[in-house]
Short mmCIF file of C-alpha atoms in Angstrom, two decimals:
data_model
loop_
_atom_site.label_atom_id
_atom_site.label_comp_id
_atom_site.label_asym_id
_atom_site.label_seq_id
_atom_site.Cartn_x
_atom_site.Cartn_y
_atom_site.Cartn_z
CA MET A 1 4.80 -55.59 -53.66
CA VAL A 2 4.37 -59.05 -52.14
CA GLY A 3 4.42 -61.46 -55.06
CA ALA A 4 3.41 -65.10 -55.23
CA GLY A 5 7.14 -65.83 -55.57
CA VAL A 6 7.32 -65.67 -51.77
CA LEU A 7 6.08 -69.27 -51.70
CA SER A 8 9.19 -70.47 -53.55
CA LEU A 9 11.66 -68.78 -51.18
CA PRO A 10 12.13 -71.84 -48.88
CA PHE A 11 13.00 -73.85 -52.00
CA ALA A 12 15.48 -71.15 -53.03
CA MET A 13 17.00 -71.34 -49.55
CA SER A 14 17.45 -75.10 -49.98
CA GLU A 15 19.46 -74.45 -53.15
CA LEU A 16 21.58 -71.74 -51.52
CA GLY A 17 22.14 -73.09 -48.00
CA TRP A 18 21.89 -71.15 -44.75
CA GLY A 19 24.81 -68.75 -45.14
CA PRO A 20 24.40 -67.67 -48.78
CA GLY A 21 20.61 -67.90 -48.50
CA VAL A 22 20.31 -65.47 -45.59
CA ALA A 23 22.83 -63.12 -47.23
CA VAL A 24 21.03 -63.15 -50.59
CA MET A 25 17.64 -62.52 -48.97
CA ILE A 26 18.85 -59.53 -46.94
CA ILE A 27 21.00 -58.02 -49.72
CA SER A 28 18.14 -58.37 -52.21
CA TRP A 29 15.79 -56.56 -49.82
CA ILE A 30 18.25 -53.68 -49.38
CA VAL A 31 19.19 -53.40 -53.08
CA THR A 32 15.61 -53.48 -54.34
CA LEU A 33 14.51 -50.90 -51.77
CA TYR A 34 17.37 -48.61 -52.83
CA THR A 35 16.55 -48.98 -56.52
CA LEU A 36 12.89 -48.30 -55.78
CA TRP A 37 13.95 -45.05 -54.09
CA GLN A 38 15.88 -44.19 -57.27
CA MET A 39 12.80 -44.79 -59.43
CA VAL A 40 10.62 -42.63 -57.17
CA GLU A 41 13.15 -39.79 -57.31
CA MET A 42 13.61 -40.01 -61.09
CA HIS A 43 9.88 -39.79 -61.76
CA GLU A 44 10.02 -35.97 -61.59
CA MET A 45 13.73 -35.25 -61.86
CA VAL A 46 13.11 -32.89 -64.81
CA PRO A 47 11.17 -29.79 -63.64
CA GLY A 48 7.69 -29.64 -65.14
CA LYS A 49 7.83 -33.18 -66.58
CA ARG A 50 6.73 -36.55 -65.21
CA PHE A 51 8.15 -39.82 -66.51
CA ASP A 52 4.99 -41.91 -66.29
CA ARG A 53 6.35 -44.86 -68.30
CA TYR A 54 9.62 -46.75 -68.29
CA HIS A 55 10.24 -46.08 -71.97
CA GLU A 56 9.95 -42.32 -71.37
CA LEU A 57 12.67 -42.52 -68.73
CA GLY A 58 14.75 -44.70 -71.07
CA GLN A 59 14.38 -42.18 -73.89
CA HIS A 60 15.48 -39.34 -71.59
CA ALA A 61 18.57 -41.31 -70.56
CA PHE A 62 19.60 -42.92 -73.88
CA GLY A 63 17.83 -40.97 -76.62
CA GLU A 64 14.56 -41.33 -78.52
CA LYS A 65 15.29 -44.54 -80.43
CA LEU A 66 17.97 -46.22 -78.31
CA GLY A 67 15.92 -45.72 -75.17
CA LEU A 68 13.02 -47.64 -76.69
CA TYR A 69 15.26 -50.45 -77.93
CA ILE A 70 16.89 -50.87 -74.53
CA VAL A 71 13.89 -50.51 -72.22
CA VAL A 72 10.78 -51.83 -73.99
CA PRO A 73 12.00 -55.38 -74.81
CA GLN A 74 13.19 -55.90 -71.23
CA GLN A 75 9.97 -54.52 -69.78
CA LEU A 76 7.85 -56.72 -72.04
CA VAL A 77 9.86 -59.85 -71.22
CA VAL A 78 9.42 -59.22 -67.49
CA GLU A 79 5.74 -58.26 -67.52
CA VAL A 80 4.58 -60.85 -70.05
CA GLY A 81 6.70 -63.52 -68.35
CA VAL A 82 5.36 -62.70 -64.89
CA ASP A 83 1.79 -62.84 -66.19
CA ILE A 84 2.40 -66.31 -67.65
CA VAL A 85 3.85 -67.47 -64.33
CA TYR A 86 0.85 -66.04 -62.48
CA MET A 87 -1.48 -67.85 -64.88
CA VAL A 88 0.19 -71.17 -64.01
CA THR A 89 0.35 -70.30 -60.29
CA GLY A 90 -3.34 -69.45 -60.21
CA GLY A 91 -4.24 -72.72 -61.92
CA LYS A 92 -2.02 -74.79 -59.62
CA SER A 93 -3.47 -73.15 -56.51
CA LEU A 94 -7.02 -73.75 -57.77
CA LYS A 95 -6.18 -77.40 -58.37
CA LYS A 96 -4.61 -77.74 -54.91
CA PHE A 97 -7.72 -76.18 -53.37
CA HIS A 98 -9.97 -78.58 -55.28
CA ASP A 99 -7.88 -81.62 -54.31
CA LEU A 100 -7.92 -80.66 -50.63
CA VAL A 101 -11.63 -79.91 -50.25
CA CYS A 102 -12.80 -82.76 -52.50
CA ASP A 103 -10.60 -85.70 -51.62
CA ASP A 104 -12.84 -88.30 -53.29
CA CYS A 105 -13.49 -86.34 -56.49
CA LYS A 106 -12.23 -87.35 -59.89
CA ASP A 107 -8.81 -85.93 -60.70
CA ILE A 108 -8.97 -82.91 -63.03
CA LYS A 109 -6.06 -81.85 -65.21
CA LEU A 110 -4.17 -78.68 -64.34
CA THR A 111 -4.91 -77.20 -67.78
CA TYR A 112 -8.63 -76.99 -66.94
CA PHE A 113 -7.90 -75.03 -63.77
CA ILE A 114 -5.68 -72.66 -65.76
CA MET A 115 -8.62 -72.08 -68.11
CA ILE A 116 -10.90 -71.37 -65.14
CA PHE A 117 -8.36 -68.88 -63.74
CA ALA A 118 -7.98 -67.20 -67.15
CA SER A 119 -11.75 -66.73 -67.48
CA ALA A 120 -11.68 -64.07 -64.74
CA HIS A 121 -9.19 -62.00 -66.74
CA PHE A 122 -11.34 -61.94 -69.85
CA VAL A 123 -13.56 -59.70 -67.70
CA LEU A 124 -11.11 -57.80 -65.47
CA SER A 125 -8.77 -56.92 -68.35
CA HIS A 126 -11.30 -54.46 -69.71
CA LEU A 127 -11.04 -52.15 -66.71
CA PRO A 128 -9.55 -48.86 -67.96
CA ASN A 129 -6.63 -48.07 -65.61
CA PHE A 130 -4.85 -48.68 -62.29
CA ASN A 131 -7.39 -46.66 -60.31
CA ALA A 132 -10.18 -48.89 -61.64
CA ILE A 133 -8.50 -51.99 -60.17
CA SER A 134 -7.71 -50.44 -56.79
CA GLY A 135 -10.28 -52.69 -55.08
CA VAL A 136 -8.77 -55.79 -56.70
CA SER A 137 -5.29 -54.60 -55.68
CA LEU A 138 -6.37 -54.08 -52.07
CA ALA A 139 -7.86 -57.58 -51.91
CA ALA A 140 -4.66 -58.98 -53.44
CA ALA A 141 -2.53 -57.20 -50.83
CA ILE A 142 -4.61 -58.58 -47.95
CA MET A 143 -4.51 -62.08 -49.45
CA SER A 144 -0.72 -62.04 -49.89
CA LEU A 145 -0.18 -61.11 -46.25
CA SER A 146 -2.68 -63.79 -45.20
CA TYR A 147 -1.27 -66.73 -47.13
CA SER A 148 2.31 -65.78 -46.25
CA THR A 149 1.37 -65.85 -42.56
CA ILE A 150 -0.40 -69.18 -42.99
CA ALA A 151 2.63 -70.62 -44.81
CA TRP A 152 5.18 -69.90 -42.09
CA GLY A 153 2.70 -70.36 -39.23
CA ALA A 154 1.60 -73.82 -40.40
CA ALA A 155 5.21 -74.82 -41.05
CA LEU A 156 6.21 -73.73 -37.55
CA LYS A 157 3.25 -75.64 -36.09
CA LYS A 158 4.34 -78.86 -37.83
CA GLY A 159 7.84 -78.47 -36.46
CA VAL A 160 11.16 -79.68 -37.80
CA GLN A 161 10.63 -82.78 -39.93
CA PRO A 162 12.38 -86.08 -39.12
CA ASP A 163 15.84 -86.54 -40.66
CA VAL A 164 15.84 -82.99 -42.01
CA GLN A 165 18.95 -82.09 -44.03
CA TYR A 166 20.33 -78.64 -44.79
CA GLY A 167 23.17 -79.41 -47.19
CA TYR A 168 23.14 -78.50 -50.85
CA ARG A 169 20.41 -80.29 -52.84
CA ALA A 170 22.68 -81.15 -55.76
CA LYS A 171 25.34 -83.82 -55.41
CA SER A 172 27.70 -82.45 -58.08
CA THR A 173 29.56 -79.15 -58.37
CA ALA A 174 27.85 -78.34 -61.67
CA GLY A 175 24.44 -79.04 -60.15
CA THR A 176 25.19 -76.85 -57.15
CA VAL A 177 26.26 -73.95 -59.37
CA PHE A 178 23.16 -74.35 -61.55
CA ASN A 179 20.92 -74.46 -58.48
CA PHE A 180 22.62 -71.37 -57.09
CA PHE A 181 21.74 -69.30 -60.16
CA SER A 182 18.27 -70.82 -60.26
CA ALA A 183 17.74 -69.73 -56.65
CA LEU A 184 18.92 -66.21 -57.46
CA GLY A 185 16.24 -66.15 -60.16
CA ASP A 186 13.59 -67.27 -57.66
CA VAL A 187 14.58 -64.52 -55.23
CA ALA A 188 14.66 -61.90 -57.99
CA PHE A 189 11.20 -63.00 -59.14
CA ALA A 190 9.88 -62.64 -55.61
CA TYR A 191 11.10 -59.02 -55.44
CA ALA A 192 9.12 -58.07 -58.53
CA GLY A 193 7.44 -54.77 -57.68
CA HIS A 194 9.64 -52.45 -59.73
CA ASN A 195 8.06 -53.23 -63.08
CA VAL A 196 5.08 -50.93 -62.60
CA VAL A 197 6.31 -48.40 -60.04
CA LEU A 198 6.38 -45.47 -62.49
CA GLU A 199 2.88 -46.22 -63.74
CA ILE A 200 1.61 -46.39 -60.15
CA GLN A 201 3.30 -43.12 -59.19
CA ALA A 202 1.73 -41.52 -62.27
CA THR A 203 -1.70 -41.93 -60.66
CA ILE A 204 -0.70 -39.75 -57.67
CA PRO A 205 -1.45 -36.00 -57.98
CA SER A 206 1.65 -33.82 -58.01
CA THR A 207 2.35 -30.10 -57.63
CA PRO A 208 5.63 -28.18 -57.19
CA GLU A 209 4.71 -27.67 -53.53
CA LYS A 210 3.68 -31.29 -52.96
CA PRO A 211 5.45 -33.57 -55.44
CA SER A 212 4.23 -37.13 -55.84
CA LYS A 213 7.49 -38.59 -54.55
CA GLY A 214 6.51 -37.72 -50.96
CA PRO A 215 3.45 -39.97 -50.61
CA MET A 216 4.95 -42.50 -53.03
CA TRP A 217 8.05 -42.98 -50.89
CA LYS A 218 5.90 -43.37 -47.76
CA GLY A 219 3.94 -46.05 -49.59
CA VAL A 220 7.16 -47.80 -50.62
CA ILE A 221 8.42 -47.84 -47.01
CA VAL A 222 5.17 -49.37 -45.76
CA ALA A 223 5.19 -51.88 -48.61
CA TYR A 224 8.75 -52.98 -47.88
CA ILE A 225 8.05 -53.41 -44.19
CA VAL A 226 5.23 -55.74 -45.22
CA VAL A 227 7.59 -57.47 -47.67
CA ALA A 228 10.07 -58.15 -44.87
CA LEU A 229 7.29 -59.47 -42.58
CA CYS A 230 6.18 -61.85 -45.32
CA TYR A 231 9.39 -62.92 -47.06
CA PHE A 232 11.83 -63.53 -44.23
CA PRO A 233 9.63 -65.74 -42.02
CA VAL A 234 8.40 -67.81 -44.99
CA ALA A 235 11.92 -68.31 -46.36
CA PHE A 236 13.72 -69.04 -43.09
CA ILE A 237 11.04 -70.96 -41.18
CA GLY A 238 10.01 -72.98 -44.25
CA TYR A 239 13.61 -74.05 -44.88
CA TRP A 240 14.24 -74.66 -41.17
CA MET A 241 11.26 -77.02 -40.92
CA TYR A 242 11.69 -78.96 -44.18
CA GLY A 243 15.30 -78.52 -45.24
CA ASN A 244 16.09 -79.96 -48.67
CA GLU A 245 12.74 -81.76 -48.89
CA VAL A 246 10.74 -78.55 -49.20
CA SER A 247 8.60 -78.21 -52.32
CA ASP A 248 9.01 -75.38 -54.83
CA ASN A 249 5.72 -74.09 -53.38
CA ILE A 250 5.70 -74.25 -49.59
CA LEU A 251 1.90 -74.68 -49.54
CA ILE A 252 2.27 -77.96 -51.46
CA SER A 253 4.51 -79.29 -48.67
CA LEU A 254 1.80 -78.40 -46.16
CA ASN A 255 -1.28 -80.65 -46.18
CA LYS A 256 -2.52 -80.27 -42.60
CA PRO A 257 -4.74 -78.77 -41.32
CA THR A 258 -6.63 -79.28 -44.56
CA TRP A 259 -9.06 -76.38 -44.17
CA LEU A 260 -6.28 -73.89 -43.46
CA ILE A 261 -4.07 -74.93 -46.36
CA ALA A 262 -7.09 -74.96 -48.70
CA MET A 263 -7.93 -71.42 -47.59
CA ALA A 264 -4.34 -70.31 -48.13
CA ASN A 265 -4.41 -71.65 -51.69
CA MET A 266 -7.59 -69.72 -52.40
CA PHE A 267 -5.90 -66.62 -51.00
CA VAL A 268 -3.12 -67.20 -53.54
CA VAL A 269 -5.70 -67.37 -56.34
CA ILE A 270 -7.28 -64.04 -55.31
CA HIS A 271 -3.85 -62.46 -54.97
CA VAL A 272 -2.54 -63.48 -58.39
CA ILE A 273 -5.79 -62.31 -60.00
CA GLY A 274 -4.94 -58.81 -58.81
CA SER A 275 -1.24 -59.13 -59.55
CA TYR A 276 -1.90 -60.31 -63.09
CA GLN A 277 -3.82 -57.12 -63.82
CA ILE A 278 -1.11 -54.93 -62.27
CA TYR A 279 1.48 -56.33 -64.70
CA ALA A 280 -0.90 -56.49 -67.66
CA MET A 281 -2.01 -52.84 -67.55
CA PRO A 282 1.31 -51.36 -68.85
CA VAL A 283 1.37 -53.94 -71.65
CA PHE A 284 -2.19 -53.03 -72.64
CA ASP A 285 -1.14 -49.39 -72.72
CA MET A 286 1.86 -50.10 -74.96
CA ILE A 287 -0.10 -52.29 -77.38
CA GLU A 288 -2.99 -49.85 -77.72
CA THR A 289 -0.66 -46.85 -78.08
CA LEU A 290 1.23 -48.64 -80.86
CA LEU A 291 -1.97 -49.56 -82.68
CA VAL A 292 -3.46 -46.07 -82.45
CA LYS A 293 -0.42 -43.83 -82.96
CA LYS A 294 1.69 -45.93 -85.32
CA LEU A 295 -0.79 -48.11 -87.18
CA ARG A 296 -3.60 -45.54 -87.19
CA PHE A 297 -6.33 -47.69 -85.65
CA LYS A 298 -9.29 -45.84 -84.20
CA PRO A 299 -9.26 -45.85 -80.34
CA THR A 300 -12.61 -47.62 -79.94
CA CYS A 301 -13.97 -50.03 -77.35
CA TYR A 302 -13.81 -52.76 -80.00
CA LEU A 303 -10.05 -52.30 -80.32
CA ARG A 304 -9.64 -52.62 -76.55
CA PHE A 305 -11.94 -55.65 -76.44
CA ILE A 306 -10.07 -57.52 -79.18
CA THR A 307 -6.49 -56.72 -78.17
CA ARG A 308 -6.95 -57.45 -74.47
CA ASN A 309 -8.81 -60.70 -75.08
CA ILE A 310 -6.05 -61.82 -77.46
CA TYR A 311 -3.44 -61.00 -74.80
CA VAL A 312 -5.24 -63.03 -72.12
CA ALA A 313 -5.88 -65.90 -74.57
CA PHE A 314 -2.18 -65.96 -75.47
CA HIS A 315 -1.25 -66.28 -71.80
CA ASN A 316 -3.89 -68.94 -71.29
CA VAL A 317 -2.56 -71.12 -74.12
CA THR A 318 1.09 -70.52 -73.17
CA ALA A 319 0.44 -71.41 -69.53
CA MET A 320 -1.41 -74.62 -70.50
CA VAL A 321 1.42 -75.65 -72.85
CA GLY A 322 3.98 -74.86 -70.15
CA ALA A 323 2.03 -76.88 -67.59
CA GLY A 324 1.92 -79.79 -70.03
CA VAL A 325 5.68 -79.63 -70.57
CA LEU A 326 6.31 -79.58 -66.82
CA SER A 327 4.22 -82.72 -66.41
CA LEU A 328 6.25 -84.74 -68.95
CA PRO A 329 8.82 -86.03 -66.41
CA TYR A 330 6.00 -87.41 -64.25
CA ALA A 331 4.42 -89.06 -67.28
CA MET A 332 7.76 -90.63 -68.26
CA ALA A 333 8.22 -91.91 -64.72
CA ALA A 334 4.77 -93.49 -64.78
CA LEU A 335 5.38 -95.15 -68.15
CA GLY A 336 8.85 -96.37 -67.25
#
């Protein structure tokens, strides 16, 4: 439940300001918890049937064809988009780790670190299901709690920076409005656990006497307590210490102590490795189901090997292109 988007929350606060920022953070926590409760309840709302996939729930609500047209495109946009973001985040964190521990080393382009991060997924993507990646998920959960604590703890240790400012970042009304909606997107991205909740609940045994919603809801409550312990301190303390000068990744603003920040960046890498697989698994399922049931491919290990490697390669190339586009303003500034 704790996504790498937590590191951008201080930056979102700087675009919202104290009042709207605190309100958006708290309201988002309440709304997303409530909607998660709805998803858990709807999983078995029809006696004798479990909605294990989002498109199944969409088809029940809107009909066989309309349900697919409404749900699947949105689900793919979210899950594929999050995986691309995680690919870039993993590469950036690897690069930050390298730059911190090897201060005198030759500078290496971000695209190479994205390729290194992607190489892990050419292996992990061939695990069969959510249960098979439970160990990776557990490590990711521990890492997310660790680097969130390091982020706000190190910021608090550094204290409020000189000449800190808390006004809106933009100087114009149009810029302020644009930043406001951009910040809402950052907060929404941080609360990104809904995309796979049905698939996760599908792995829990269920009987009429002991439906899966019981243990699932307990898990959601624990997860959201952890979310609050991670998100609120990072967002509020990070913004309090740095104000409008905070980076879009709080760990980039923190350079001291070097060993601690380097360790936090490596924690981010381990976390997004697990998170990438969590969001990729439903997409793998949809692609392979389409190929087997609609296009009549044989469900062999070769099919899985080819399709999943193509998916990871697509994200790798897209992330490298995106990283190159993001670096263009810096190149223009250097050239004049």
